[in-house]
Short mmCIF file of C-alpha atoms in Angstrom, two decimals:
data_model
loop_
_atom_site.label_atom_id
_atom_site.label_comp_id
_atom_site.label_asym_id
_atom_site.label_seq_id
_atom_site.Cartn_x
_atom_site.Cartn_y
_atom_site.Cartn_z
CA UNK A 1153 9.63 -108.58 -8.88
CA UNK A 1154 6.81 -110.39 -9.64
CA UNK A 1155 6.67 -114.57 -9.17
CA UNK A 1156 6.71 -116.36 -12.40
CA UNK A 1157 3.71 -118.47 -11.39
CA UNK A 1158 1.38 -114.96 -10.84
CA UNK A 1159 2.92 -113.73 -14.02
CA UNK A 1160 1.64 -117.19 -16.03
CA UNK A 1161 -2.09 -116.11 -15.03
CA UNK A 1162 -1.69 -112.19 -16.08
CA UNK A 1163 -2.03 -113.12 -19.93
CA UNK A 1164 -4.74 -110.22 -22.28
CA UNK A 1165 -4.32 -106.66 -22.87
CA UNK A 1166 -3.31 -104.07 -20.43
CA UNK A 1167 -5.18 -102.35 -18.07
CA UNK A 1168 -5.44 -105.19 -15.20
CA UNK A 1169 -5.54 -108.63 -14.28
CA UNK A 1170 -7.23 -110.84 -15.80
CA UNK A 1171 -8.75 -113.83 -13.88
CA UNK A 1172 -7.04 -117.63 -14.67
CA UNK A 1173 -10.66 -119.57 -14.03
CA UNK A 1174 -14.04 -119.32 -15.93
CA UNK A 1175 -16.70 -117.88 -13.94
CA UNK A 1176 -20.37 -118.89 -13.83
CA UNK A 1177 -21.77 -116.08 -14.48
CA UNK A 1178 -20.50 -115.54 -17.67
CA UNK A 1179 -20.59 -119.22 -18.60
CA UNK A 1180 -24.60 -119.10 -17.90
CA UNK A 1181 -24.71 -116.44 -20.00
CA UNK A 1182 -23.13 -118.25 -22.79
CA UNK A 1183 -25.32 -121.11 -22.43
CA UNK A 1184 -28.41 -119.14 -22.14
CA UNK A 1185 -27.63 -117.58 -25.58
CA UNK A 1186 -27.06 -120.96 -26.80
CA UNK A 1187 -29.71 -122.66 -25.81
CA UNK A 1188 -32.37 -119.74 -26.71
CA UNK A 1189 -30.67 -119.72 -30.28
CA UNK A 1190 -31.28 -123.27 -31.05
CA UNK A 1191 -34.55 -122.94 -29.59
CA UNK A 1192 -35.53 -120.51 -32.55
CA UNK A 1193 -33.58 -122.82 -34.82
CA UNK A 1194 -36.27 -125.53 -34.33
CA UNK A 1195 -39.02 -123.46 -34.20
CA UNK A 1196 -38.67 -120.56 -36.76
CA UNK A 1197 -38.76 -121.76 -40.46
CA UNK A 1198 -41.56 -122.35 -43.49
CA UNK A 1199 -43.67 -124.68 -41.33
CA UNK A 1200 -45.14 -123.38 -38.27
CA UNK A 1201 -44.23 -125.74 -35.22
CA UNK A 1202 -45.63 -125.26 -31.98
CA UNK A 1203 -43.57 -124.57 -29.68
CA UNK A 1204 -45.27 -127.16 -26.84
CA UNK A 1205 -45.10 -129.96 -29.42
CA UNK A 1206 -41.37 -129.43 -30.06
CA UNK A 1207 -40.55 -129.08 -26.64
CA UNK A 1208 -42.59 -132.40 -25.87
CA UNK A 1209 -41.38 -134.30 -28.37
CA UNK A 1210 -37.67 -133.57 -27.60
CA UNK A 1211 -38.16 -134.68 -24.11
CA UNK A 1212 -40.21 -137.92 -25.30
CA UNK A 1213 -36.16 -138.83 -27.14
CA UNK A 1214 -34.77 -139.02 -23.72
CA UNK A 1215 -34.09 -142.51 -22.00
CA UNK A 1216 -37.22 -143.62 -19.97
CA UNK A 1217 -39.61 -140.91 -20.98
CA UNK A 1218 -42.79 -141.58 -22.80
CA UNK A 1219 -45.00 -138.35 -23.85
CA UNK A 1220 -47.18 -137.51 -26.66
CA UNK A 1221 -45.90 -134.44 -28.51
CA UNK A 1222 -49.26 -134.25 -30.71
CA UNK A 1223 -46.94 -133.26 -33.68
CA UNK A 1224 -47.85 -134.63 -37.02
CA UNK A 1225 -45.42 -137.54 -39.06
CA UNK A 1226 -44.63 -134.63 -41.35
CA UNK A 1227 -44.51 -132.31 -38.66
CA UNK A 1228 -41.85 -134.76 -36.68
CA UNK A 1229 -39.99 -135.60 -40.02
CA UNK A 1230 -39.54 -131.63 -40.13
CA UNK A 1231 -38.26 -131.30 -36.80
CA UNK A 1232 -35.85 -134.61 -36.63
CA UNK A 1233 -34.71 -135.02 -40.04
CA UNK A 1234 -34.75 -131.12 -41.17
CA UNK A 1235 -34.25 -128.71 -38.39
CA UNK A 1236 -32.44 -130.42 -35.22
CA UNK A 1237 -29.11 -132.02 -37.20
CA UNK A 1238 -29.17 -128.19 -38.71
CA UNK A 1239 -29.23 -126.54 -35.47
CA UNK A 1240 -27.06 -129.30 -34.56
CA UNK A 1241 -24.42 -128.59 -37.21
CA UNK A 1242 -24.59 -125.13 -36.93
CA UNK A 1243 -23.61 -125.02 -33.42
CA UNK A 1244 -20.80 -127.64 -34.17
CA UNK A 1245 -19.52 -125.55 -37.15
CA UNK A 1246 -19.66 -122.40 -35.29
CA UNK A 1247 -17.89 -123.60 -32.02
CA UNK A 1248 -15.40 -125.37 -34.12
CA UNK A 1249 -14.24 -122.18 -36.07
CA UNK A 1250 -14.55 -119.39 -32.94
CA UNK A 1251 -12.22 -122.09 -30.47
CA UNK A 1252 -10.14 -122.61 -33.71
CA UNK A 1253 -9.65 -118.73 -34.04
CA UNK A 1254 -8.98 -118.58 -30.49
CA UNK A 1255 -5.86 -120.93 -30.72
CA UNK A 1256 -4.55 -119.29 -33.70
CA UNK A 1257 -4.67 -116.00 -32.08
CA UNK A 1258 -2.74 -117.66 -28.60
CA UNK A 1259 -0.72 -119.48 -30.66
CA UNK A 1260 0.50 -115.91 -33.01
CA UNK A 1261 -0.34 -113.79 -30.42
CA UNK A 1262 -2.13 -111.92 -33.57
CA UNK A 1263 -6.00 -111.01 -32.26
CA UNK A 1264 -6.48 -110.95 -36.47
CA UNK A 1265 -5.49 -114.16 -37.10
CA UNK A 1266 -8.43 -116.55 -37.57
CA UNK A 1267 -8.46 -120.41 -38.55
CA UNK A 1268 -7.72 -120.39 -42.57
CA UNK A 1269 -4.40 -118.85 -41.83
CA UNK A 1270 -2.51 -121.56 -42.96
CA UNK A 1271 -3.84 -122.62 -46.15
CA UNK A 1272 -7.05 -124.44 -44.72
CA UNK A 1273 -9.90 -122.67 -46.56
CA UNK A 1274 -7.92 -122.83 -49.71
CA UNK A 1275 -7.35 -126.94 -49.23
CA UNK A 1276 -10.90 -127.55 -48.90
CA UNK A 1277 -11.66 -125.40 -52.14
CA UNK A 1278 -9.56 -127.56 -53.56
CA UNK A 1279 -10.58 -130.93 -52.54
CA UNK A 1280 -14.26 -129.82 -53.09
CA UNK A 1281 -14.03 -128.47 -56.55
CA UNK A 1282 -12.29 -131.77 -57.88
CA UNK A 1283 -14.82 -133.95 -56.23
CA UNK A 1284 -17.43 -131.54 -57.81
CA UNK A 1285 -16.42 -131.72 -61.46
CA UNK A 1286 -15.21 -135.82 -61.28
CA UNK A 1287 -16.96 -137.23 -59.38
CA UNK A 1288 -20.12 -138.16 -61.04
CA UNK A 1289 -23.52 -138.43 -59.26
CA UNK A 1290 -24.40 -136.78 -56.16
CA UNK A 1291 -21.47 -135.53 -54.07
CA UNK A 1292 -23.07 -135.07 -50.73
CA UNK A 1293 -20.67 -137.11 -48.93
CA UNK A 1294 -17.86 -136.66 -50.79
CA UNK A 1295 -17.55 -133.39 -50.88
CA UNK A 1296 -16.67 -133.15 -47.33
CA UNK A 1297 -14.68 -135.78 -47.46
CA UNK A 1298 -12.30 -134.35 -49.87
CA UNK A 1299 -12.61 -131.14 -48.60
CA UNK A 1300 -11.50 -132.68 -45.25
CA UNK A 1301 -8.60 -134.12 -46.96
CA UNK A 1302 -7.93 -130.70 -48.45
CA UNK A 1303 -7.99 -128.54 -45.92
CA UNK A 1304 -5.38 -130.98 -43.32
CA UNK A 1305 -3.50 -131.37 -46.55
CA UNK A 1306 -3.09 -127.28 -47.03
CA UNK A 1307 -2.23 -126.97 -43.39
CA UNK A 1308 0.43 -129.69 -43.54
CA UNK A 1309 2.08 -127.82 -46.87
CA UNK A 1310 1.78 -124.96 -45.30
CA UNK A 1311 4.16 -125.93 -41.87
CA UNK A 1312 6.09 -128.20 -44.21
CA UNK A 1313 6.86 -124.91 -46.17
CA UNK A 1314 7.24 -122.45 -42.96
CA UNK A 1315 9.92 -125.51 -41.33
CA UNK A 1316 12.21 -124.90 -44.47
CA UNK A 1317 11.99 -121.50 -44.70
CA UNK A 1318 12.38 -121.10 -41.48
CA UNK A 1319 15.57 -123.21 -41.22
CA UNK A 1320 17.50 -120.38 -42.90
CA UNK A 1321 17.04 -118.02 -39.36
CA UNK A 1322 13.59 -116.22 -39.82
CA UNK A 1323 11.09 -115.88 -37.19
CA UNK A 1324 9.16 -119.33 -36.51
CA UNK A 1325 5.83 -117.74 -36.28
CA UNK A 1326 6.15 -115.00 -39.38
CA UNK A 1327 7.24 -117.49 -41.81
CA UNK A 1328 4.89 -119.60 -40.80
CA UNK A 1329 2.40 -117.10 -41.89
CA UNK A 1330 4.11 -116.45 -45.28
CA UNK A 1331 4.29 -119.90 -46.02
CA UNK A 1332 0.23 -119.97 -45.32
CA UNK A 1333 -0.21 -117.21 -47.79
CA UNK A 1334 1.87 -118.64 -50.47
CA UNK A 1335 -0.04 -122.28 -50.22
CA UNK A 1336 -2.91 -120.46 -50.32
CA UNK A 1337 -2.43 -118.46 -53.41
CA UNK A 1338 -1.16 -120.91 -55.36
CA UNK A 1339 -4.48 -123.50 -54.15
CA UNK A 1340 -6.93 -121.10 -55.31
CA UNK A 1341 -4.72 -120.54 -58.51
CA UNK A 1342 -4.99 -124.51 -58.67
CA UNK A 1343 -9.39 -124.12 -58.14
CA UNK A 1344 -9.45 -121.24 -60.45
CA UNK A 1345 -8.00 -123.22 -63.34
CA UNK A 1346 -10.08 -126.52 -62.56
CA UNK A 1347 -13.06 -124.08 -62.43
CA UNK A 1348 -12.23 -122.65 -65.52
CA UNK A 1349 -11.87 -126.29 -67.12
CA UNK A 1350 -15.37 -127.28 -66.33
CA UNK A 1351 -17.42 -124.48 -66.21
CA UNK A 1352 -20.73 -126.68 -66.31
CA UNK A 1353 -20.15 -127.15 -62.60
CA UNK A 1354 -19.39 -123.66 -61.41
CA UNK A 1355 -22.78 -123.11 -59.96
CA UNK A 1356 -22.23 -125.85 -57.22
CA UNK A 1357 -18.83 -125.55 -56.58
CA UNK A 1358 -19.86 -121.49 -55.68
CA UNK A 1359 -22.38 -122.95 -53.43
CA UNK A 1360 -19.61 -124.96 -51.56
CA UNK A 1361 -17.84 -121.79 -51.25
CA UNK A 1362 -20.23 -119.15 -50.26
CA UNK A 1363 -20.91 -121.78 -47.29
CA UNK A 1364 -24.08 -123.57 -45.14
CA UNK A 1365 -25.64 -125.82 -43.18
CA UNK A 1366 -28.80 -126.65 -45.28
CA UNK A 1367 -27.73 -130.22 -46.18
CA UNK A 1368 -27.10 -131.26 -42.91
CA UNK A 1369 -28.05 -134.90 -41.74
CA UNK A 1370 -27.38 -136.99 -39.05
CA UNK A 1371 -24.63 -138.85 -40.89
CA UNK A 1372 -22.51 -135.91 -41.70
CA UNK A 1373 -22.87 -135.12 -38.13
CA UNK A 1374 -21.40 -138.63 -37.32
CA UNK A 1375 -19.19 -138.67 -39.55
CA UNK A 1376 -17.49 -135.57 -38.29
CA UNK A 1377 -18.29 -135.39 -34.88
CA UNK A 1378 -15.39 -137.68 -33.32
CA UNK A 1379 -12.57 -134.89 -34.64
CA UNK A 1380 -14.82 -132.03 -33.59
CA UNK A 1381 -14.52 -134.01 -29.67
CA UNK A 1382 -11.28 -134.62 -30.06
CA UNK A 1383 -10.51 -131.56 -30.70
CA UNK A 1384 -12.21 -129.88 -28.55
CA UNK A 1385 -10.69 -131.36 -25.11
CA UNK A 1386 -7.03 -131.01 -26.64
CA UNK A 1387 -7.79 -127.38 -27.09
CA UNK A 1388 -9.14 -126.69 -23.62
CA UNK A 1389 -7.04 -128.79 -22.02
CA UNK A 1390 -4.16 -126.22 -23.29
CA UNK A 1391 -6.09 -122.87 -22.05
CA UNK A 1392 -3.46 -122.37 -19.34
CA UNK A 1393 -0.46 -123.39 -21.53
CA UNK A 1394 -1.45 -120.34 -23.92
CA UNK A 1395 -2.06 -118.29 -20.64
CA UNK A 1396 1.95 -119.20 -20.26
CA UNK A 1397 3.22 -118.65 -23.59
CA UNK A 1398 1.35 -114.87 -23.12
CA UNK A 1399 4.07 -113.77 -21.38
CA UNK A 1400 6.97 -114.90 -23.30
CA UNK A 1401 8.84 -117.51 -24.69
CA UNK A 1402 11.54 -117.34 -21.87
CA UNK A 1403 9.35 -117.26 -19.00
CA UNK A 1404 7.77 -120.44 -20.56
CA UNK A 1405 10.90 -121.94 -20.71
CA UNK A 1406 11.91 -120.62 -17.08
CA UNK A 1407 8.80 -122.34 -16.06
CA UNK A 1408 10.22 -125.74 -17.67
CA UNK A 1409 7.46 -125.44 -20.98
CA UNK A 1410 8.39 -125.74 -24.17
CA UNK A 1411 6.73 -123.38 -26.17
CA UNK A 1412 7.37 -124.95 -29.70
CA UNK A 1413 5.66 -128.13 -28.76
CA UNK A 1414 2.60 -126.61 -27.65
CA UNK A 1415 2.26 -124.10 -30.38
CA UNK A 1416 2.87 -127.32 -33.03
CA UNK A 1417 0.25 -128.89 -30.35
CA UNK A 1418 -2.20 -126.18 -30.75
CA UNK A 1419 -2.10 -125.16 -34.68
CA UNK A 1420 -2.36 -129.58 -35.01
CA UNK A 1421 -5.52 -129.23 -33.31
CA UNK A 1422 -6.79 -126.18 -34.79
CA UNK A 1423 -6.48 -127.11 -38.03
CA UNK A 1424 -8.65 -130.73 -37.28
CA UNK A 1425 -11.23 -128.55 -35.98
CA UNK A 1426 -11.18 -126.12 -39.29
CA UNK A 1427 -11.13 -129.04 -41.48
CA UNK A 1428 -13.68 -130.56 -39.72
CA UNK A 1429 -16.07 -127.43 -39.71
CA UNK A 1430 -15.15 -126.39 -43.16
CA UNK A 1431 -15.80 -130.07 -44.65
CA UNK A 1432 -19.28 -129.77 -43.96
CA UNK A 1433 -20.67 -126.49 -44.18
CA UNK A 1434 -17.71 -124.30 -46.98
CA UNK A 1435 -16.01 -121.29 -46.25
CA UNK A 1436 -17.87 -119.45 -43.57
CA UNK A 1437 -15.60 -116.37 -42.55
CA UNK A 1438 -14.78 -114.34 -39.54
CA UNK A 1439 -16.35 -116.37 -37.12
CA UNK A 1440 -13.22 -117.15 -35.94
CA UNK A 1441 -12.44 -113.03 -35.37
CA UNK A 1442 -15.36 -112.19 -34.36
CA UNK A 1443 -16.05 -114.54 -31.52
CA UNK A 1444 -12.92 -114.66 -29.48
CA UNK A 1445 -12.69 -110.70 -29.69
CA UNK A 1446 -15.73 -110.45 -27.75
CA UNK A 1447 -15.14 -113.08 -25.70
CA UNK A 1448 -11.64 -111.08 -24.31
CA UNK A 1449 -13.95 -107.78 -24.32
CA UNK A 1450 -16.12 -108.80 -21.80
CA UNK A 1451 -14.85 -111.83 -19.77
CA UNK A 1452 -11.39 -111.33 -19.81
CA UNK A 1453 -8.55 -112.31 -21.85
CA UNK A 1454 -7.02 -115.57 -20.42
CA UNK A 1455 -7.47 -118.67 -22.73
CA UNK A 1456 -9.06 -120.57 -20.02
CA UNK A 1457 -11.49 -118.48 -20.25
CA UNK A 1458 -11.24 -117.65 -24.34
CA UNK A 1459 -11.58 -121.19 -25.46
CA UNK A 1460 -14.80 -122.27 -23.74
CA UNK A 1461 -16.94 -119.08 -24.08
CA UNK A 1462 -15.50 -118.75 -27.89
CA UNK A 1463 -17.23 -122.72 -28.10
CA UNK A 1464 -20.59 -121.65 -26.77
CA UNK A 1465 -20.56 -118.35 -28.31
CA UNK A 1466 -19.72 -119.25 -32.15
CA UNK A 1467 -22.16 -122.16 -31.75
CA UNK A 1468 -24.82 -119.37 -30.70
CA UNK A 1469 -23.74 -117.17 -33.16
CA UNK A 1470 -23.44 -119.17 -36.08
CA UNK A 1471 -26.55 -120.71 -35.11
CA UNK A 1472 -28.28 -116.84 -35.38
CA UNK A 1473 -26.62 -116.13 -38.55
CA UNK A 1474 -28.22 -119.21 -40.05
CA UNK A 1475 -31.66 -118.68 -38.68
CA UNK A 1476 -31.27 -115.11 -40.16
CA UNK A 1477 -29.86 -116.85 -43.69
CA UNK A 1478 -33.06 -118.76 -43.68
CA UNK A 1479 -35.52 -116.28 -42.93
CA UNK A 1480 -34.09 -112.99 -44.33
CA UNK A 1481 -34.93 -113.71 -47.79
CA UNK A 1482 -37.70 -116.68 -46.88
CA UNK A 1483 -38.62 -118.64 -48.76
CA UNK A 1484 -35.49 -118.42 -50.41
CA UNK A 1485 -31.97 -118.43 -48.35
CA UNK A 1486 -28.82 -116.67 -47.92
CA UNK A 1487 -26.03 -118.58 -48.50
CA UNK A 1488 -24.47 -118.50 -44.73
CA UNK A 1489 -20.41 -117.37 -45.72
CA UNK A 1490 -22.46 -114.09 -46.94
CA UNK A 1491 -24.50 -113.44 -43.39
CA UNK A 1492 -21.30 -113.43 -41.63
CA UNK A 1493 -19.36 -111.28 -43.93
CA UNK A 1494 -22.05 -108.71 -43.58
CA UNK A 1495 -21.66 -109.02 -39.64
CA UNK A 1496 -17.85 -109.76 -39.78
CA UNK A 1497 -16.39 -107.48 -42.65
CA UNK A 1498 -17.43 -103.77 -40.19
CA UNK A 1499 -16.39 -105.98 -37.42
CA UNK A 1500 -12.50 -106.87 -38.99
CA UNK A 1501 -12.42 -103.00 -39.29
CA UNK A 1502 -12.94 -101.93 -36.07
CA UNK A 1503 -10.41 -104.56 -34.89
CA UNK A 1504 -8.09 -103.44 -36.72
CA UNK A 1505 -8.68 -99.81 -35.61
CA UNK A 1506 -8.93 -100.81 -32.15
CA UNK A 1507 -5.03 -103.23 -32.95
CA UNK A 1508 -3.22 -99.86 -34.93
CA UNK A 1509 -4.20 -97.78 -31.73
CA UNK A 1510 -2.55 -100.09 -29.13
CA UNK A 1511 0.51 -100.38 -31.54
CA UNK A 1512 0.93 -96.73 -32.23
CA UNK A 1513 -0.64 -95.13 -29.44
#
């Protein structure tokens, strides 16, 4: 019989051990990508930087280094105030959703569950479309405000709902999930009818939804970037707890864990990085799928290793869909939600395949 400790560190699908620690190898890899995809980011777009001036006038932003990029004002105004908080908020956005996916699917040991289970996406359609059509003037920073608001406040209805249903004897976890699809059906019956109210506004309340990064600024980046740390290290910090919970609720509790605290833990903390990504860039879907399934495919399926790769790799890969929503159709642009449901809707097929088989072998 196998120890309890070895057993903690054997979490993933069958077919073999999986190892407990992130290995460099594929953590260079995921920086690589990263760093190669915000490199394009800054230099692909409707004006033609070189690539020596960007590179030079990045490093001339670092403490005690003086160098002359030869950019133009216009060309730095396009780099600094266009293109970096972009890339910037891309990667955020992307990281954000693909770690929050990844804790969903530890925490409901569901590899389809992604992070607007609970009634976040429709919360922050909410919030948005009554900011939209009330608030006069321009909503920039509003918007995610309220759809901040929204989406915590759909998350919190949703596990107020799931704790009373689930009073009565069902499964924690299930009626959690029920409770999520009830809040969200009856939010999006609450935006439907505001939409329908004040139709003059249904253009940019669609543009909310469809999702993007294209008004990103330095100030939304501030303004959201102290919940997207937070939760971050709260996340990471419980890879090995979801390693633990892998194999059972009573060999958590044999090992002195308490497995309801750290899934109310986790699901807190996922839901503050959702609402953070989706208050400033909409409802961009099946990043949160996507992401940690490839992740377990080819490092492993440990969430000590799941939760940092997912990070690096939605950041990359959000930060490739946008380049691709911005030059696809250039000069015009894809709104970003629809990039990722072209990559993401085959994708939540063949996961679903690949699921049904290891159920019903």
């Amino acid at each position: 019989m196998k120890a309890p400790g070895r057993a903690a560190k054997r979490s993933g699908p069958p077919g073999g051990p999986v190892p407990a620690r992130l290995r460099p190898l594929p953590l260079a890899a995921a920086l690589a990508l990263l760093a190669a995809t915000s490199a394009a980011g800054l230099l692909i777009g409707a004006a033609d930087l070189p690539a020596a001036g960007v590179l030079t006038a990045m490093l001339d932003r670092l403490p005690f280094v003086e160098l002359h990029s030869g950019l133009s004002a216009i060309e730095r105004n396009v780099l600094f105030e266009l293109r970096l908080p972009r890339v910037l908020m891309a990667a955020m956005v992307g990281g954000m959703l693909a770690m929050a996916g990844a804790g969903y699917q530890g925490v409901f040991r569901n590899p389809l569950a992604d992070p607007y289970l609970l009634g976040a996406a429709a919360g922050a359609g909410v919030g948005a479309t009554l900011v939209i059509v009330v608030t006069p003037g321009d909503p920039t920073y509003t918007v995610p405000l309220a759809a901040f608001a929204g989406a915590l406040g759909g998350v919190l209805l949703a596990y107020a709902l799931g704790n009373m249903a689930g009073s009565g004897g069902g499964s924690g976890a299930a009626v959690l999930v029920l409770a999520g699809v009830a809040v969200s059906s009856f939010l999006a019956a609450v935006q439907t009818f505001v939409q329908q109210a004040r139709t003059d506004e249904l253009q940019q309340i669609y543009a909310w939804i469809l999702g993007g990064v294209g008004s990103a600024d330095w100030r939304q980046l501030a303004m959201v970037a102290p919940y997207a740390l937070v939760s971050t290290v709260v996340l990471l910090l419980h890879g090995r707890l979801l390693d633990v919970l892998a194999v059972g609720d009573e060999e958590a509790s044999s090992l002195g864990l308490s497995a309801a605290r750290v899934r109310l833990v986790v699901l807190v903390t996922a839901s503050l990085a959702t609402a953070c990504a989706v208050a400033v860039s909409g409802l961009i879907g099946f990043v949160g799928i996507v992401v940690p399934h490839v992740v377990r495919r080819l490092a492993g399926g440990s969430y000590r290793i799941v939760l940092p790769l997912s990070l690096l790799g939605g950041a990359a890969f959000l930060g490739l869909a946008d380049l691709a929503a911005r030059s696809v159709v250039a000069p015009g642009e894809l709104p970003l939600g629809v990039v990722t449901a072209f990559v993401g809707g085959p994708f939540f097929v063949a996961v679903l395949r690949a699921t049904r088989r290891q159920v019903d072998p």
